[in-house]
Amino acid sequence: MVVEHPTMVRPGTRVRLDEIDPDFHEGLGKRDDEVKERLKQARDAMRELQERLYAEGEQSLLIVLQAMDTGGKDGTIKHVMRGLNPVGVCVSSFKVPTPEELAHDFLWRVHQRVPRRGQIAVFNRSHYEDVLVVRVHELVPEPVWRRRYEQINEFERLLAETGTRIVKLFLYISKEEQRERLQKRLDNPDKHWKFSPADLEERELWDDYIAAYEDALTLCATEVAPWFVIPANRKWYRNMIVAELIEGALREMNPQFPEPDFDPRQIVLE
Ligand code: ADP
């Protein structure tokens, strides 16, 4: 069963990002009680469901986070995952591949980081970089990256069939919002570490990235591994929706505390 949600990409439909509003926020305000309550409710439920998932030790959850630079991947992880038991969560950030990683197929490094049973894994960037930055910068020939959409679908199907629930989130900001966020990083000395002049070169390639994202979202939205396009200009709205989606996925997984293989009433402690 797929979580039906307004942000979900329907498998088989062509995604056009200019038809989606990155500023969408249901007409809510940051300080509305409804927003605070919905976020709290989702976080509390996530906590309880994670406990069950961990105790059950049968299934796992993989959350893939992709975004343009400044799109809010780090902030989403910080705000949404807060409160989960760190023992059961593993965050992996995928950077420029090392020579060792490049000496293998593109999924090799990713497969090693998928969640073990009972765990939640968060991918901060992912195997999708291999059809995004790699495509935009022509790091491999076109026939090579073109084959990857199908290879990714097969890989994700393997994970799904072996007990991993997959939720893929594209945090979608506008180009104007990115300009403002980059400017804030320049204006605030405490944020300079987050800025890189290379970000400006990537920004020049905005349209190429949008085209690459549209293909990744279109070609790799499957029943077992759906893509969600999260309107992410407003950080509080993004956090709330992401928390609700993760809660929904965990609920559908319906993890159960295992039955004890002993009778607690028969056990007497000295
Ligand atoms: P982030 O922007 O995620 O906070 P960094 O600033 O360290 O982290 O950026 C990581 C960089 O690694 C990004 O520019 C990204 O495009 C690049 N990258 C990730 N995966 C690949 C890949 N498979 N091939 C080439 N570059 C990659």
PDB file of C-alpha atoms and ligand atoms in Angstrom:
ATOM      1  CA  MET A   1       0.000   0.000   0.000  1.00  0.00           C
ATOM      2  CA  VAL A   2       1.265   3.442  -0.931  1.00  0.00           C
ATOM      3  CA  VAL A   3       0.720   6.456   1.344  1.00  0.00           C
ATOM      4  CA  GLU A   4      -1.720   8.618  -0.638  1.00  0.00           C
ATOM      5  CA  HIS A   5      -0.647  12.178  -0.047  1.00  0.00           C
ATOM      6  CA  PRO A   6      -1.014  15.382  -2.077  1.00  0.00           C
ATOM      7  CA  THR A   7       2.753  15.656  -2.408  1.00  0.00           C
ATOM      8  CA  MET A   8       3.139  12.125  -3.751  1.00  0.00           C
ATOM      9  CA  VAL A   9       4.249  11.649  -7.344  1.00  0.00           C
ATOM     10  CA  ARG A  10       1.835   9.230  -8.964  1.00  0.00           C
ATOM     11  CA  PRO A  11       3.818   6.462 -10.621  1.00  0.00           C
ATOM     12  CA  GLY A  12       3.601   6.772 -14.395  1.00  0.00           C
ATOM     13  CA  THR A  13       2.851  10.508 -14.472  1.00  0.00           C
ATOM     14  CA  ARG A  14       5.254  13.100 -15.854  1.00  0.00           C
ATOM     15  CA  VAL A  15       6.427  15.528 -13.159  1.00  0.00           C
ATOM     16  CA  ARG A  16       6.546  19.213 -14.062  1.00  0.00           C
ATOM     17  CA  LEU A  17       7.992  21.178 -11.208  1.00  0.00           C
ATOM     18  CA  ASP A  18       6.719  24.508 -12.512  1.00  0.00           C
ATOM     19  CA  GLU A  19       3.226  23.180 -11.760  1.00  0.00           C
ATOM     20  CA  ILE A  20       4.101  22.755  -8.093  1.00  0.00           C
ATOM     21  CA  ASP A  21       4.273  25.746  -5.734  1.00  0.00           C
ATOM     22  CA  PRO A  22       7.336  25.582  -3.437  1.00  0.00           C
ATOM     23  CA  ASP A  23       5.668  28.211  -1.293  1.00  0.00           C
ATOM     24  CA  PHE A  24       2.515  26.173  -0.630  1.00  0.00           C
ATOM     25  CA  HIS A  25       1.563  26.110   3.073  1.00  0.00           C
ATOM     26  CA  GLU A  26      -2.167  25.340   3.249  1.00  0.00           C
ATOM     27  CA  GLY A  27      -2.796  28.968   4.212  1.00  0.00           C
ATOM     28  CA  LEU A  28      -1.360  28.251   7.651  1.00  0.00           C
ATOM     29  CA  GLY A  29       0.939  30.506   9.677  1.00  0.00           C
ATOM     30  CA  LYS A  30       4.150  29.545  11.385  1.00  0.00           C
ATOM     31  CA  ARG A  31       2.802  30.326  14.841  1.00  0.00           C
ATOM     32  CA  ASP A  32      -0.650  28.795  14.400  1.00  0.00           C
ATOM     33  CA  ASP A  33      -1.671  26.383  17.132  1.00  0.00           C
ATOM     34  CA  GLU A  34      -2.611  23.887  14.437  1.00  0.00           C
ATOM     35  CA  VAL A  35       0.951  23.859  13.134  1.00  0.00           C
ATOM     36  CA  LYS A  36       2.452  23.351  16.585  1.00  0.00           C
ATOM     37  CA  GLU A  37      -0.032  20.615  17.386  1.00  0.00           C
ATOM     38  CA  ARG A  38       0.392  18.767  14.118  1.00  0.00           C
ATOM     39  CA  LEU A  39       4.167  18.779  14.432  1.00  0.00           C
ATOM     40  CA  LYS A  40       4.059  17.658  18.043  1.00  0.00           C
ATOM     41  CA  GLN A  41       1.518  14.955  17.326  1.00  0.00           C
ATOM     42  CA  ALA A  42       3.578  13.596  14.416  1.00  0.00           C
ATOM     43  CA  ARG A  43       6.832  13.658  16.385  1.00  0.00           C
ATOM     44  CA  ASP A  44       5.261  11.922  19.394  1.00  0.00           C
ATOM     45  CA  ALA A  45       3.770   9.234  17.173  1.00  0.00           C
ATOM     46  CA  MET A  46       7.093   8.762  15.362  1.00  0.00           C
ATOM     47  CA  ARG A  47       8.794   8.212  18.697  1.00  0.00           C
ATOM     48  CA  GLU A  48       6.362   5.558  19.799  1.00  0.00           C
ATOM     49  CA  LEU A  49       6.330   3.785  16.449  1.00  0.00           C
ATOM     50  CA  GLN A  50      10.130   3.816  16.291  1.00  0.00           C
ATOM     51  CA  GLU A  51      10.246   2.044  19.650  1.00  0.00           C
ATOM     52  CA  ARG A  52       8.015  -0.687  18.231  1.00  0.00           C
ATOM     53  CA  LEU A  53      10.011  -0.908  15.008  1.00  0.00           C
ATOM     54  CA  TYR A  54      13.215  -1.348  16.976  1.00  0.00           C
ATOM     55  CA  ALA A  55      11.724  -3.897  19.353  1.00  0.00           C
ATOM     56  CA  GLU A  56      10.119  -5.872  16.522  1.00  0.00           C
ATOM     57  CA  GLY A  57      13.396  -6.031  14.561  1.00  0.00           C
ATOM     58  CA  GLU A  58      11.720  -7.254  11.368  1.00  0.00           C
ATOM     59  CA  GLN A  59      11.341  -4.254   9.079  1.00  0.00           C
ATOM     60  CA  SER A  60      13.301  -1.097   8.363  1.00  0.00           C
ATOM     61  CA  LEU A  61      12.626   2.377   7.019  1.00  0.00           C
ATOM     62  CA  LEU A  62      14.761   4.248   4.508  1.00  0.00           C
ATOM     63  CA  ILE A  63      14.232   7.988   4.112  1.00  0.00           C
ATOM     64  CA  VAL A  64      15.933   9.514   1.080  1.00  0.00           C
ATOM     65  CA  LEU A  65      16.423  13.277   1.226  1.00  0.00           C
ATOM     66  CA  GLN A  66      17.290  15.229  -1.894  1.00  0.00           C
ATOM     67  CA  ALA A  67      17.280  18.971  -2.505  1.00  0.00           C
ATOM     68  CA  MET A  68      19.024  21.781  -4.332  1.00  0.00           C
ATOM     69  CA  ASP A  69      21.805  23.520  -2.356  1.00  0.00           C
ATOM     70  CA  THR A  70      20.302  25.320   0.686  1.00  0.00           C
ATOM     71  CA  GLY A  71      17.142  23.222   0.222  1.00  0.00           C
ATOM     72  CA  GLY A  72      17.068  22.288   3.907  1.00  0.00           C
ATOM     73  CA  LYS A  73      18.217  18.681   4.150  1.00  0.00           C
ATOM     74  CA  ASP A  74      20.265  19.270   7.288  1.00  0.00           C
ATOM     75  CA  GLY A  75      17.545  21.362   8.935  1.00  0.00           C
ATOM     76  CA  THR A  76      14.924  18.724   8.178  1.00  0.00           C
ATOM     77  CA  ILE A  77      17.013  16.011   9.784  1.00  0.00           C
ATOM     78  CA  LYS A  78      17.696  18.192  12.825  1.00  0.00           C
ATOM     79  CA  HIS A  79      14.092  19.208  13.411  1.00  0.00           C
ATOM     80  CA  VAL A  80      12.136  16.147  12.326  1.00  0.00           C
ATOM     81  CA  MET A  81      14.341  13.396  13.717  1.00  0.00           C
ATOM     82  CA  ARG A  82      14.768  15.128  17.055  1.00  0.00           C
ATOM     83  CA  GLY A  83      13.488  12.981  19.856  1.00  0.00           C
ATOM     84  CA  LEU A  84      13.942   9.653  18.121  1.00  0.00           C
ATOM     85  CA  ASN A  85      16.108   7.119  19.893  1.00  0.00           C
ATOM     86  CA  PRO A  86      19.571   7.567  18.292  1.00  0.00           C
ATOM     87  CA  VAL A  87      20.288   3.869  18.773  1.00  0.00           C
ATOM     88  CA  GLY A  88      17.766   3.106  16.054  1.00  0.00           C
ATOM     89  CA  VAL A  89      18.627   5.852  13.574  1.00  0.00           C
ATOM     90  CA  CYS A  90      21.535   6.144  11.180  1.00  0.00           C
ATOM     91  CA  VAL A  91      22.177   9.217   9.010  1.00  0.00           C
ATOM     92  CA  SER A  92      24.443   8.825   5.986  1.00  0.00           C
ATOM     93  CA  SER A  93      25.678  11.772   3.952  1.00  0.00           C
ATOM     94  CA  PHE A  94      26.809  11.017   0.433  1.00  0.00           C
ATOM     95  CA  LYS A  95      29.594  13.244  -0.815  1.00  0.00           C
ATOM     96  CA  VAL A  96      31.814  13.214  -3.903  1.00  0.00           C
ATOM     97  CA  PRO A  97      32.733   9.522  -4.247  1.00  0.00           C
ATOM     98  CA  THR A  98      36.162   8.391  -3.088  1.00  0.00           C
ATOM     99  CA  PRO A  99      38.494   6.559  -5.517  1.00  0.00           C
ATOM    100  CA  GLU A 100      37.511   3.327  -3.754  1.00  0.00           C
ATOM    101  CA  GLU A 101      33.816   4.065  -4.285  1.00  0.00           C
ATOM    102  CA  LEU A 102      34.405   5.034  -7.917  1.00  0.00           C
ATOM    103  CA  ALA A 103      36.149   1.712  -8.457  1.00  0.00           C
ATOM    104  CA  HIS A 104      32.785   0.004  -7.836  1.00  0.00           C
ATOM    105  CA  ASP A 105      29.309   0.260  -9.314  1.00  0.00           C
ATOM    106  CA  PHE A 106      27.419   3.401  -8.228  1.00  0.00           C
ATOM    107  CA  LEU A 107      25.131   1.521  -5.836  1.00  0.00           C
ATOM    108  CA  TRP A 108      27.931  -0.193  -3.926  1.00  0.00           C
ATOM    109  CA  ARG A 109      28.474   2.549  -1.354  1.00  0.00           C
ATOM    110  CA  VAL A 110      24.736   3.075  -0.994  1.00  0.00           C
ATOM    111  CA  HIS A 111      23.872  -0.552  -0.399  1.00  0.00           C
ATOM    112  CA  GLN A 112      26.268  -0.654   2.540  1.00  0.00           C
ATOM    113  CA  ARG A 113      24.313   2.108   4.258  1.00  0.00           C
ATOM    114  CA  VAL A 114      20.775   0.745   3.951  1.00  0.00           C
ATOM    115  CA  PRO A 115      19.056   0.196   7.301  1.00  0.00           C
ATOM    116  CA  ARG A 116      19.311  -3.094   9.111  1.00  0.00           C
ATOM    117  CA  ARG A 117      16.061  -4.578  10.447  1.00  0.00           C
ATOM    118  CA  GLY A 118      14.574  -2.447  13.189  1.00  0.00           C
ATOM    119  CA  GLN A 119      16.407   0.673  12.049  1.00  0.00           C
ATOM    120  CA  ILE A 120      15.571   3.951  10.367  1.00  0.00           C
ATOM    121  CA  ALA A 121      18.184   5.172   7.877  1.00  0.00           C
ATOM    122  CA  VAL A 122      18.242   8.712   6.572  1.00  0.00           C
ATOM    123  CA  PHE A 123      20.138   9.411   3.357  1.00  0.00           C
ATOM    124  CA  ASN A 124      21.366  12.992   3.150  1.00  0.00           C
ATOM    125  CA  ARG A 125      21.821  12.902  -0.639  1.00  0.00           C
ATOM    126  CA  SER A 126      21.785   9.436  -2.100  1.00  0.00           C
ATOM    127  CA  HIS A 127      22.153   7.252  -5.177  1.00  0.00           C
ATOM    128  CA  TYR A 128      20.061   9.917  -6.946  1.00  0.00           C
ATOM    129  CA  GLU A 129      23.190  12.095  -7.138  1.00  0.00           C
ATOM    130  CA  ASP A 130      24.272   9.629  -9.807  1.00  0.00           C
ATOM    131  CA  VAL A 131      21.474  10.836 -12.082  1.00  0.00           C
ATOM    132  CA  LEU A 132      21.594  14.471 -10.890  1.00  0.00           C
ATOM    133  CA  VAL A 133      25.050  16.033 -10.385  1.00  0.00           C
ATOM    134  CA  VAL A 134      26.570  13.287 -12.514  1.00  0.00           C
ATOM    135  CA  ARG A 135      24.161  14.020 -15.358  1.00  0.00           C
ATOM    136  CA  VAL A 136      24.354  17.809 -15.093  1.00  0.00           C
ATOM    137  CA  HIS A 137      28.169  17.791 -15.069  1.00  0.00           C
ATOM    138  CA  GLU A 138      28.437  14.962 -17.598  1.00  0.00           C
ATOM    139  CA  LEU A 139      30.654  12.930 -15.256  1.00  0.00           C
ATOM    140  CA  VAL A 140      29.763   9.742 -17.131  1.00  0.00           C
ATOM    141  CA  PRO A 141      28.519   9.289 -20.730  1.00  0.00           C
ATOM    142  CA  GLU A 142      24.781   9.690 -21.288  1.00  0.00           C
ATOM    143  CA  PRO A 143      24.046   5.999 -22.038  1.00  0.00           C
ATOM    144  CA  VAL A 144      25.547   5.161 -18.639  1.00  0.00           C
ATOM    145  CA  TRP A 145      23.384   7.537 -16.593  1.00  0.00           C
ATOM    146  CA  ARG A 146      20.297   6.759 -18.687  1.00  0.00           C
ATOM    147  CA  ARG A 147      20.494   3.102 -17.642  1.00  0.00           C
ATOM    148  CA  ARG A 148      20.640   4.107 -14.001  1.00  0.00           C
ATOM    149  CA  TYR A 149      16.948   4.972 -13.596  1.00  0.00           C
ATOM    150  CA  GLU A 150      16.030   1.361 -14.225  1.00  0.00           C
ATOM    151  CA  GLN A 151      18.939   0.123 -12.125  1.00  0.00           C
ATOM    152  CA  ILE A 152      17.774   2.313  -9.249  1.00  0.00           C
ATOM    153  CA  ASN A 153      14.210   0.997  -9.563  1.00  0.00           C
ATOM    154  CA  GLU A 154      15.475  -2.589  -9.459  1.00  0.00           C
ATOM    155  CA  PHE A 155      17.659  -1.844  -6.445  1.00  0.00           C
ATOM    156  CA  GLU A 156      14.815  -0.185  -4.557  1.00  0.00           C
ATOM    157  CA  ARG A 157      12.517  -3.084  -5.422  1.00  0.00           C
ATOM    158  CA  LEU A 158      15.026  -5.479  -3.937  1.00  0.00           C
ATOM    159  CA  LEU A 159      15.080  -3.449  -0.722  1.00  0.00           C
ATOM    160  CA  ALA A 160      11.289  -3.231  -0.594  1.00  0.00           C
ATOM    161  CA  GLU A 161      10.865  -6.969  -1.140  1.00  0.00           C
ATOM    162  CA  THR A 162      13.261  -7.699   1.688  1.00  0.00           C
ATOM    163  CA  GLY A 163      11.544  -5.637   4.358  1.00  0.00           C
ATOM    164  CA  THR A 164      12.627  -2.044   3.795  1.00  0.00           C
ATOM    165  CA  ARG A 165      10.012   0.635   3.450  1.00  0.00           C
ATOM    166  CA  ILE A 166      11.263   3.497   1.264  1.00  0.00           C
ATOM    167  CA  VAL A 167      10.152   7.128   1.422  1.00  0.00           C
ATOM    168  CA  LYS A 168      11.870   9.536  -0.957  1.00  0.00           C
ATOM    169  CA  LEU A 169      11.573  13.247  -0.303  1.00  0.00           C
ATOM    170  CA  PHE A 170      12.508  16.066  -2.642  1.00  0.00           C
ATOM    171  CA  LEU A 171      12.614  19.315  -0.669  1.00  0.00           C
ATOM    172  CA  TYR A 172      11.549  21.790  -3.312  1.00  0.00           C
ATOM    173  CA  ILE A 173      12.563  25.451  -2.944  1.00  0.00           C
ATOM    174  CA  SER A 174      12.333  28.247  -5.513  1.00  0.00           C
ATOM    175  CA  LYS A 175      15.364  29.870  -7.105  1.00  0.00           C
ATOM    176  CA  GLU A 176      14.473  33.124  -5.344  1.00  0.00           C
ATOM    177  CA  GLU A 177      14.346  31.362  -1.977  1.00  0.00           C
ATOM    178  CA  GLN A 178      17.791  29.909  -2.669  1.00  0.00           C
ATOM    179  CA  ARG A 179      19.095  33.405  -3.398  1.00  0.00           C
ATOM    180  CA  GLU A 180      17.817  34.626  -0.029  1.00  0.00           C
ATOM    181  CA  ARG A 181      19.299  31.677   1.831  1.00  0.00           C
ATOM    182  CA  LEU A 182      22.686  32.072   0.151  1.00  0.00           C
ATOM    183  CA  GLN A 183      22.623  35.785   0.965  1.00  0.00           C
ATOM    184  CA  LYS A 184      21.899  35.013   4.626  1.00  0.00           C
ATOM    185  CA  ARG A 185      24.885  32.698   4.708  1.00  0.00           C
ATOM    186  CA  LEU A 186      27.067  35.477   3.346  1.00  0.00           C
ATOM    187  CA  ASP A 187      25.687  38.045   5.780  1.00  0.00           C
ATOM    188  CA  ASN A 188      26.155  35.923   8.913  1.00  0.00           C
ATOM    189  CA  PRO A 189      29.757  35.030   9.896  1.00  0.00           C
ATOM    190  CA  ASP A 190      28.471  32.003  11.822  1.00  0.00           C
ATOM    191  CA  LYS A 191      27.045  30.667   8.557  1.00  0.00           C
ATOM    192  CA  HIS A 192      30.086  31.247   6.354  1.00  0.00           C
ATOM    193  CA  TRP A 193      31.138  27.636   6.834  1.00  0.00           C
ATOM    194  CA  LYS A 194      27.957  26.633   5.060  1.00  0.00           C
ATOM    195  CA  PHE A 195      28.780  28.742   2.005  1.00  0.00           C
ATOM    196  CA  SER A 196      30.961  27.672  -0.838  1.00  0.00           C
ATOM    197  CA  PRO A 197      31.693  29.735  -3.955  1.00  0.00           C
ATOM    198  CA  ALA A 198      31.007  26.511  -5.854  1.00  0.00           C
ATOM    199  CA  ASP A 199      27.349  26.893  -4.795  1.00  0.00           C
ATOM    200  CA  LEU A 200      27.136  29.842  -7.205  1.00  0.00           C
ATOM    201  CA  GLU A 201      28.342  27.720 -10.099  1.00  0.00           C
ATOM    202  CA  GLU A 202      25.692  25.139  -9.254  1.00  0.00           C
ATOM    203  CA  ARG A 203      23.089  27.895  -9.083  1.00  0.00           C
ATOM    204  CA  GLU A 204      23.960  28.860 -12.677  1.00  0.00           C
ATOM    205  CA  LEU A 205      22.921  25.326 -13.608  1.00  0.00           C
ATOM    206  CA  TRP A 206      19.523  25.597 -11.876  1.00  0.00           C
ATOM    207  CA  ASP A 207      17.496  24.768 -15.008  1.00  0.00           C
ATOM    208  CA  ASP A 208      19.635  21.739 -15.791  1.00  0.00           C
ATOM    209  CA  TYR A 209      19.131  20.476 -12.251  1.00  0.00           C
ATOM    210  CA  ILE A 210      15.370  21.019 -12.495  1.00  0.00           C
ATOM    211  CA  ALA A 211      15.301  18.962 -15.713  1.00  0.00           C
ATOM    212  CA  ALA A 212      17.372  16.222 -14.057  1.00  0.00           C
ATOM    213  CA  TYR A 213      15.101  16.224 -10.994  1.00  0.00           C
ATOM    214  CA  GLU A 214      11.996  16.020 -13.168  1.00  0.00           C
ATOM    215  CA  ASP A 215      13.347  12.904 -14.841  1.00  0.00           C
ATOM    216  CA  ALA A 216      14.433  11.290 -11.583  1.00  0.00           C
ATOM    217  CA  LEU A 217      11.029  11.990 -10.019  1.00  0.00           C
ATOM    218  CA  THR A 218       9.163  10.793 -13.099  1.00  0.00           C
ATOM    219  CA  LEU A 219      11.182   7.679 -13.888  1.00  0.00           C
ATOM    220  CA  CYS A 220      11.791   6.492 -10.322  1.00  0.00           C
ATOM    221  CA  ALA A 221       8.417   7.081  -8.671  1.00  0.00           C
ATOM    222  CA  THR A 222       7.245   3.522  -8.115  1.00  0.00           C
ATOM    223  CA  GLU A 223       4.574   1.861  -5.997  1.00  0.00           C
ATOM    224  CA  VAL A 224       7.179   0.417  -3.656  1.00  0.00           C
ATOM    225  CA  ALA A 225       9.390   3.495  -3.489  1.00  0.00           C
ATOM    226  CA  PRO A 226       7.303   6.635  -3.962  1.00  0.00           C
ATOM    227  CA  TRP A 227       8.687  10.150  -4.402  1.00  0.00           C
ATOM    228  CA  PHE A 228       7.166  13.093  -2.566  1.00  0.00           C
ATOM    229  CA  VAL A 229       7.743  16.704  -3.641  1.00  0.00           C
ATOM    230  CA  ILE A 230       7.699  18.761  -0.454  1.00  0.00           C
ATOM    231  CA  PRO A 231       6.985  22.501  -0.773  1.00  0.00           C
ATOM    232  CA  ALA A 232      10.007  23.696   1.206  1.00  0.00           C
ATOM    233  CA  ASN A 233      10.226  27.477   0.967  1.00  0.00           C
ATOM    234  CA  ARG A 234       8.756  27.651   4.476  1.00  0.00           C
ATOM    235  CA  LYS A 235      10.864  25.617   6.827  1.00  0.00           C
ATOM    236  CA  TRP A 236       8.135  25.086   9.431  1.00  0.00           C
ATOM    237  CA  TYR A 237       5.719  23.763   6.795  1.00  0.00           C
ATOM    238  CA  ARG A 238       8.375  21.473   5.346  1.00  0.00           C
ATOM    239  CA  ASN A 239       9.151  20.053   8.810  1.00  0.00           C
ATOM    240  CA  MET A 240       5.510  19.453   9.596  1.00  0.00           C
ATOM    241  CA  ILE A 241       4.775  17.676   6.311  1.00  0.00           C
ATOM    242  CA  VAL A 242       7.902  15.544   6.471  1.00  0.00           C
ATOM    243  CA  ALA A 243       7.125  14.494  10.051  1.00  0.00           C
ATOM    244  CA  GLU A 244       3.568  13.605   9.047  1.00  0.00           C
ATOM    245  CA  LEU A 245       4.759  11.575   6.075  1.00  0.00           C
ATOM    246  CA  ILE A 246       7.241   9.606   8.142  1.00  0.00           C
ATOM    247  CA  GLU A 247       4.619   9.016  10.781  1.00  0.00           C
ATOM    248  CA  GLY A 248       2.227   7.784   8.072  1.00  0.00           C
ATOM    249  CA  ALA A 249       4.814   5.393   6.661  1.00  0.00           C
ATOM    250  CA  LEU A 250       5.613   3.983  10.105  1.00  0.00           C
ATOM    251  CA  ARG A 251       1.913   3.563  10.830  1.00  0.00           C
ATOM    252  CA  GLU A 252       1.401   1.589   7.651  1.00  0.00           C
ATOM    253  CA  MET A 253       4.356  -0.607   8.544  1.00  0.00           C
ATOM    254  CA  ASN A 254       2.461  -1.311  11.749  1.00  0.00           C
ATOM    255  CA  PRO A 255       5.376  -2.604  13.833  1.00  0.00           C
ATOM    256  CA  GLN A 256       4.442  -4.744  16.824  1.00  0.00           C
ATOM    257  CA  PHE A 257       6.201  -5.484  20.080  1.00  0.00           C
ATOM    258  CA  PRO A 258       7.290  -9.129  19.868  1.00  0.00           C
ATOM    259  CA  GLU A 259       5.604 -11.697  22.064  1.00  0.00           C
ATOM    260  CA  PRO A 260       7.966 -12.765  24.857  1.00  0.00           C
ATOM    261  CA  ASP A 261       9.140 -16.377  24.635  1.00  0.00           C
ATOM    262  CA  PHE A 262       8.752 -16.704  28.404  1.00  0.00           C
ATOM    263  CA  ASP A 263       5.918 -16.218  30.868  1.00  0.00           C
ATOM    264  CA  PRO A 264       6.744 -13.111  32.918  1.00  0.00           C
ATOM    265  CA  ARG A 265       4.356 -14.261  35.668  1.00  0.00           C
ATOM    266  CA  GLN A 266       6.422 -17.405  36.168  1.00  0.00           C
ATOM    267  CA  ILE A 267       9.609 -15.500  36.763  1.00  0.00           C
ATOM    268  CA  VAL A 268      10.451 -14.650  40.365  1.00  0.00           C
ATOM    269  CA  LEU A 269      13.369 -12.360  41.049  1.00  0.00           C
ATOM    270  CA  GLU A 270      15.432 -13.092  44.145  1.00  0.00           C
TER     271      GLU A 270
HETATM  272  P1  ADP B   1      25.844  18.979   1.401  1.00  0.00           P
HETATM  273  O1  ADP B   1      25.731  19.997   0.307  1.00  0.00           O
HETATM  274  O2  ADP B   1      25.033  17.745   1.135  1.00  0.00           O
HETATM  275  O3  ADP B   1      25.588  19.551   2.751  1.00  0.00           O
HETATM  276  P2  ADP B   1      28.618  18.983   0.710  1.00  0.00           P
HETATM  277  O4  ADP B   1      28.655  20.479   0.666  1.00  0.00           O
HETATM  278  O5  ADP B   1      29.804  18.255   1.273  1.00  0.00           O
HETATM  279  O6  ADP B   1      27.338  18.455   1.460  1.00  0.00           O
HETATM  280  O7  ADP B   1      28.351  18.497  -0.778  1.00  0.00           O
HETATM  281  C1  ADP B   1      28.448  17.188  -1.168  1.00  0.00           C
HETATM  282  C2  ADP B   1      28.767  17.211  -2.656  1.00  0.00           C
HETATM  283  O8  ADP B   1      28.978  15.888  -3.108  1.00  0.00           O
HETATM  284  C3  ADP B   1      27.649  17.805  -3.474  1.00  0.00           C
HETATM  285  O9  ADP B   1      28.143  18.811  -4.317  1.00  0.00           O
HETATM  286  C4  ADP B   1      27.166  16.613  -4.299  1.00  0.00           C
HETATM  287  O10 ADP B   1      26.681  16.979  -5.547  1.00  0.00           O
HETATM  288  C5  ADP B   1      28.424  15.781  -4.378  1.00  0.00           C
HETATM  289  N1  ADP B   1      28.114  14.389  -4.689  1.00  0.00           N
HETATM  290  C6  ADP B   1      27.371  13.520  -3.979  1.00  0.00           C
HETATM  291  N2  ADP B   1      27.279  12.337  -4.611  1.00  0.00           N
HETATM  292  C7  ADP B   1      28.000  12.455  -5.748  1.00  0.00           C
HETATM  293  C8  ADP B   1      28.283  11.584  -6.821  1.00  0.00           C
HETATM  294  N3  ADP B   1      27.788  10.334  -6.849  1.00  0.00           N
HETATM  295  N4  ADP B   1      29.069  12.036  -7.824  1.00  0.00           N
HETATM  296  C9  ADP B   1      29.563  13.287  -7.790  1.00  0.00           C
HETATM  297  N5  ADP B   1      29.330  14.172  -6.810  1.00  0.00           N
HETATM  298  C10 ADP B   1      28.554  13.768  -5.794  1.00  0.00           C
END
